[in-house]
Coordinates of C-alpha atoms in Angstrom, one line a residue:
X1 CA 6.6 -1.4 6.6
X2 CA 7.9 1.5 8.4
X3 CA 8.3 5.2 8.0
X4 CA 9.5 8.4 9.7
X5 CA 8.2 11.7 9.2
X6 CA 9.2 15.0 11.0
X7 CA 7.8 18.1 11.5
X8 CA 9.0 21.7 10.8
X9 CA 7.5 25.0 11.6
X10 CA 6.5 27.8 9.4
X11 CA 10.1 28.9 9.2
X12 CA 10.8 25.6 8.0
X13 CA 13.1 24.7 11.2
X14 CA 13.1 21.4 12.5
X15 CA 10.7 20.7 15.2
X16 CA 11.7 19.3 18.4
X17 CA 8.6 18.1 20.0
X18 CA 5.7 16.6 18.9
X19 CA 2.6 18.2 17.2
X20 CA 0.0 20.9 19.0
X21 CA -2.7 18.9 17.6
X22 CA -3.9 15.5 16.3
X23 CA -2.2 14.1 13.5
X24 CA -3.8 11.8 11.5
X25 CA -2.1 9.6 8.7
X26 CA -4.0 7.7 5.8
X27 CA -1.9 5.3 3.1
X28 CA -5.0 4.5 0.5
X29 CA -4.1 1.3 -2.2
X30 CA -4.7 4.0 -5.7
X31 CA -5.7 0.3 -8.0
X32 CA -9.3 0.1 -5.6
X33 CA -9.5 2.9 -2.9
X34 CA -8.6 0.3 -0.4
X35 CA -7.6 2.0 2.7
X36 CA -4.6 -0.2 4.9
X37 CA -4.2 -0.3 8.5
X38 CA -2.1 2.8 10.1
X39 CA -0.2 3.1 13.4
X40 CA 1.3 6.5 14.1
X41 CA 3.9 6.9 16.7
X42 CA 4.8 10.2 18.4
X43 CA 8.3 10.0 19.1
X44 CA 8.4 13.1 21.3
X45 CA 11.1 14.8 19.3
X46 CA 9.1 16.4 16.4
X47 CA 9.4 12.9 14.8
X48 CA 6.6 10.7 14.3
X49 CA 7.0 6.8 13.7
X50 CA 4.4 5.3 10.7
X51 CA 3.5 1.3 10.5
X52 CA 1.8 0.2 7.7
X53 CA 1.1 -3.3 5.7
X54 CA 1.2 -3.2 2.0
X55 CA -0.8 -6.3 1.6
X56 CA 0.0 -6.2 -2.3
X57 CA 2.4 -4.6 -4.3
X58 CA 1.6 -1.2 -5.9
X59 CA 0.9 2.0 -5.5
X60 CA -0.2 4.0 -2.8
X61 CA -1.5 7.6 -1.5
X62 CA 0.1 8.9 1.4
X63 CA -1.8 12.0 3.4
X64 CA -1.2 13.3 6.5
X65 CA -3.5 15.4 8.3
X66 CA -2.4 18.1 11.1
X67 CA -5.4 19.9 12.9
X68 CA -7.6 18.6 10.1
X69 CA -5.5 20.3 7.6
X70 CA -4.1 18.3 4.9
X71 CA -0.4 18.5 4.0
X72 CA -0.4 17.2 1.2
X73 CA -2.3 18.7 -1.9
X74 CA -2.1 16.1 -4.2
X75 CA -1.3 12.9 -1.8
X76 CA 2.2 11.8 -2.4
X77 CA 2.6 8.4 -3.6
X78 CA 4.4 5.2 -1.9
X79 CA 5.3 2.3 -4.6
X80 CA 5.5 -0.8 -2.9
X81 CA 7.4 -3.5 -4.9
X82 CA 7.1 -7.1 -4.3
X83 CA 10.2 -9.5 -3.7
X84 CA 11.4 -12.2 -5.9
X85 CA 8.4 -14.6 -6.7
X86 CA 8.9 -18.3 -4.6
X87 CA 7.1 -21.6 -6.5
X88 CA 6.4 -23.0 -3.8
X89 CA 4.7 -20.3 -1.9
X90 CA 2.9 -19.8 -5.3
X91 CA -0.2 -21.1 -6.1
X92 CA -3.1 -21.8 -8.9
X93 CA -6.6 -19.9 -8.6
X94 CA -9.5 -20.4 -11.1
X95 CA -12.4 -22.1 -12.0
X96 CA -10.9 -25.3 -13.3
X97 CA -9.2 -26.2 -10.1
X98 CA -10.2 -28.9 -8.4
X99 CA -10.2 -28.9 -4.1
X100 CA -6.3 -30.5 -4.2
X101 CA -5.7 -26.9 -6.1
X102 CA -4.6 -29.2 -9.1
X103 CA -5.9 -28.4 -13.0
X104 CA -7.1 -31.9 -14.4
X105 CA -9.0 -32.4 -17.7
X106 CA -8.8 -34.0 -20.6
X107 CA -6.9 -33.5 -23.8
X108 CA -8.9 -31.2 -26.2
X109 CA -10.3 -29.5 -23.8
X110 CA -10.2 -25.7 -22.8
X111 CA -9.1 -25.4 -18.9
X112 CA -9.1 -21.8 -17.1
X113 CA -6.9 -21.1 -14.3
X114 CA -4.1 -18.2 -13.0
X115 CA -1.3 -18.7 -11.1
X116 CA -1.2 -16.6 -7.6
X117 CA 2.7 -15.5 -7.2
X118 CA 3.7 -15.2 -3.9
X119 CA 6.9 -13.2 -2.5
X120 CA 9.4 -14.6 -0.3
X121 CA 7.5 -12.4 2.3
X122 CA 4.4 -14.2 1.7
X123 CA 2.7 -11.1 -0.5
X124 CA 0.5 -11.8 -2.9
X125 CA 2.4 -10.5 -5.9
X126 CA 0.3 -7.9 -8.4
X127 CA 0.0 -7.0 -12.1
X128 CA 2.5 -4.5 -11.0
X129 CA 6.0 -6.0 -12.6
X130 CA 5.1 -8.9 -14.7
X131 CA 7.0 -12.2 -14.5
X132 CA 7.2 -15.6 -16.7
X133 CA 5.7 -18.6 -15.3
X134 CA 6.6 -21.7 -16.7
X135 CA 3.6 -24.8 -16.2
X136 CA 4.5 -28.8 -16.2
X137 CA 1.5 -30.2 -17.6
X138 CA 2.0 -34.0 -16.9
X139 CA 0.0 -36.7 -19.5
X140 CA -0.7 -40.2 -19.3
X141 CA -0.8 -42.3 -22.8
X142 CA -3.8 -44.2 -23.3
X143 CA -3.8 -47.6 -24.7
X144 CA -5.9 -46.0 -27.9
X145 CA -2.8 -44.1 -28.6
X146 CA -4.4 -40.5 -26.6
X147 CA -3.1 -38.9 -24.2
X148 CA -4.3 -37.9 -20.6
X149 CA -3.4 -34.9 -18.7
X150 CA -2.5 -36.0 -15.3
X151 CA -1.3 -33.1 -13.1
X152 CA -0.6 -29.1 -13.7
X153 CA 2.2 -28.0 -11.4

Protein backbone atom coordinates (compact mmCIF):
# COMPACT_ATOMS: atom_id res chain seq x y z
CA UNK A 1 0.00 0.00 0.00
CA UNK A 2 0.90 3.44 -0.50
CA UNK A 3 0.46 6.82 1.02
CA UNK A 4 1.31 10.56 0.85
CA UNK A 5 1.71 12.87 3.59
CA UNK A 6 2.80 16.54 3.49
CA UNK A 7 4.09 18.87 5.69
CA UNK A 8 2.99 22.35 6.81
CA UNK A 9 4.52 24.86 9.09
CA UNK A 10 3.27 26.45 12.14
CA UNK A 11 1.23 28.86 10.03
CA UNK A 12 -0.20 25.91 8.60
CA UNK A 13 1.19 26.74 4.97
CA UNK A 14 2.17 24.17 2.80
CA UNK A 15 5.77 23.14 2.94
CA UNK A 16 7.85 23.02 0.05
CA UNK A 17 10.83 21.10 1.00
CA UNK A 18 11.40 18.35 3.02
CA UNK A 19 11.66 18.07 6.86
CA UNK A 20 14.66 19.85 9.17
CA UNK A 21 14.84 16.72 10.91
CA UNK A 22 14.25 12.92 10.93
CA UNK A 23 11.01 11.72 10.35
CA UNK A 24 10.02 8.59 11.40
CA UNK A 25 6.68 6.74 10.49
CA UNK A 26 5.23 3.54 12.43
CA UNK A 27 1.73 1.65 11.07
CA UNK A 28 1.18 -0.87 14.29
CA UNK A 29 -1.68 -3.95 13.41
CA UNK A 30 -4.30 -2.50 16.80
CA UNK A 31 -5.79 -6.74 17.00
CA UNK A 32 -1.85 -7.83 18.32
CA UNK A 33 0.62 -4.83 18.53
CA UNK A 34 2.21 -6.21 15.50
CA UNK A 35 4.33 -3.58 13.94
CA UNK A 36 4.56 -3.84 9.63
CA UNK A 37 7.33 -2.94 7.57
CA UNK A 38 7.74 0.98 6.67
CA UNK A 39 9.47 2.75 3.85
CA UNK A 40 9.37 6.56 3.92
CA UNK A 41 10.19 8.51 0.95
CA UNK A 42 11.24 12.16 0.92
CA UNK A 43 9.97 13.57 -2.13
CA UNK A 44 11.92 16.81 -1.78
CA UNK A 45 8.84 19.02 -2.04
CA UNK A 46 7.49 18.98 1.56
CA UNK A 47 5.88 15.68 0.47
CA UNK A 48 6.85 12.43 1.78
CA UNK A 49 6.02 9.05 0.05
CA UNK A 50 4.86 5.93 2.70
CA UNK A 51 5.02 1.99 1.61
CA UNK A 52 3.49 -0.33 3.75
CA UNK A 53 2.11 -4.07 3.58
CA UNK A 54 -1.09 -4.85 5.32
CA UNK A 55 -0.49 -8.42 5.64
CA UNK A 56 -4.19 -8.91 6.93
CA UNK A 57 -7.07 -7.01 6.86
CA UNK A 58 -7.96 -4.69 9.80
CA UNK A 59 -7.09 -1.98 11.60
CA UNK A 60 -4.17 -0.13 12.07
CA UNK A 61 -2.32 2.85 14.01
CA UNK A 62 -0.65 5.34 12.10
CA UNK A 63 2.16 7.75 13.95
CA UNK A 64 4.47 9.83 12.58
CA UNK A 65 7.29 11.14 14.46
CA UNK A 66 9.21 14.63 13.49
CA UNK A 67 12.36 15.42 15.63
CA UNK A 68 11.08 12.75 18.07
CA UNK A 69 7.90 14.60 18.51
CA UNK A 70 4.78 12.75 17.85
CA UNK A 71 2.07 14.18 15.64
CA UNK A 72 -0.32 12.44 16.37
CA UNK A 73 -1.89 12.27 19.99
CA UNK A 74 -3.95 9.57 19.72
CA UNK A 75 -2.54 7.58 16.50
CA UNK A 76 -4.87 7.94 13.66
CA UNK A 77 -6.24 4.76 12.40
CA UNK A 78 -5.85 3.08 8.73
CA UNK A 79 -8.69 0.27 8.08
CA UNK A 80 -7.46 -2.03 5.69
CA UNK A 81 -10.20 -4.16 3.94
CA UNK A 82 -9.66 -7.25 2.23
CA UNK A 83 -10.84 -8.02 -1.49
CA UNK A 84 -13.51 -10.39 -2.55
CA UNK A 85 -12.58 -13.95 -1.03
CA UNK A 86 -11.17 -16.59 -4.16
CA UNK A 87 -12.00 -20.67 -3.41
CA UNK A 88 -9.33 -21.61 -4.81
CA UNK A 89 -6.72 -19.47 -3.24
CA UNK A 90 -8.64 -20.51 -0.04
CA UNK A 91 -7.72 -23.07 2.00
CA UNK A 92 -8.58 -25.50 5.22
CA UNK A 93 -6.44 -25.21 8.59
CA UNK A 94 -7.03 -27.31 11.71
CA UNK A 95 -6.22 -30.20 13.51
CA UNK A 96 -8.29 -32.75 11.56
CA UNK A 97 -6.49 -32.10 8.33
CA UNK A 98 -4.54 -34.53 7.04
CA UNK A 99 -0.97 -33.59 4.88
CA UNK A 100 -3.10 -33.46 1.36
CA UNK A 101 -4.99 -30.46 3.49
CA UNK A 102 -8.22 -32.72 3.03
CA UNK A 103 -10.75 -33.39 6.29
CA UNK A 104 -11.41 -37.29 6.21
CA UNK A 105 -13.21 -39.24 8.95
CA UNK A 106 -15.84 -41.27 9.52
CA UNK A 107 -19.52 -40.73 9.86
CA UNK A 108 -20.41 -40.05 13.62
CA UNK A 109 -17.56 -38.51 14.25
CA UNK A 110 -16.70 -34.94 15.42
CA UNK A 111 -13.92 -33.38 12.87
CA UNK A 112 -12.34 -29.73 13.70
CA UNK A 113 -11.12 -27.61 10.96
CA UNK A 114 -11.36 -23.65 9.61
CA UNK A 115 -11.29 -22.46 6.41
CA UNK A 116 -8.35 -19.79 5.59
CA UNK A 117 -10.09 -17.15 3.03
CA UNK A 118 -7.73 -15.74 0.86
CA UNK A 119 -8.24 -12.42 -1.34
CA UNK A 120 -7.72 -12.11 -4.90
CA UNK A 121 -4.41 -10.33 -3.72
CA UNK A 122 -3.38 -13.38 -1.94
CA UNK A 123 -4.19 -11.75 1.82
CA UNK A 124 -5.11 -13.76 4.26
CA UNK A 125 -8.67 -12.55 4.92
CA UNK A 126 -9.55 -11.64 8.85
CA UNK A 127 -12.49 -11.79 11.30
CA UNK A 128 -12.77 -8.32 10.13
CA UNK A 129 -16.07 -8.62 7.60
CA UNK A 130 -17.48 -12.05 7.88
CA UNK A 131 -18.37 -14.12 4.85
CA UNK A 132 -20.50 -17.56 4.27
CA UNK A 133 -18.56 -20.45 3.24
CA UNK A 134 -20.29 -23.23 1.86
CA UNK A 135 -18.37 -27.04 2.40
CA UNK A 136 -18.98 -30.28 -0.13
CA UNK A 137 -18.66 -33.00 2.12
CA UNK A 138 -18.44 -36.01 -0.30
CA UNK A 139 -19.64 -39.81 1.13
CA UNK A 140 -19.22 -43.16 0.02
CA UNK A 141 -22.12 -45.83 0.83
CA UNK A 142 -21.06 -48.81 2.35
CA UNK A 143 -22.36 -52.13 1.46
CA UNK A 144 -23.86 -52.33 5.35
CA UNK A 145 -26.10 -49.56 4.21
CA UNK A 146 -23.42 -46.53 6.10
CA UNK A 147 -21.98 -44.06 4.78
CA UNK A 148 -18.30 -42.85 4.42
CA UNK A 149 -17.12 -39.35 4.15
CA UNK A 150 -14.76 -39.26 1.35
CA UNK A 151 -13.44 -35.75 0.75
CA UNK A 152 -14.18 -32.02 2.36
CA UNK A 153 -13.69 -29.35 -0.33
Amino acid sequence: LVMFFSLRDKNMNPCTTGASGPIQVTIVRKKDEAQMDVAVVDCQDGSYRVDYSAPLSGEYSLQIIHNGVRRFDPPKTITVHGGKSVPSMSYIIGPDRDSTSKVQGAVGEKRIFFVQLVDIHGNKKSDDKPEKVAAMIEYKEESDGSLHALEAN
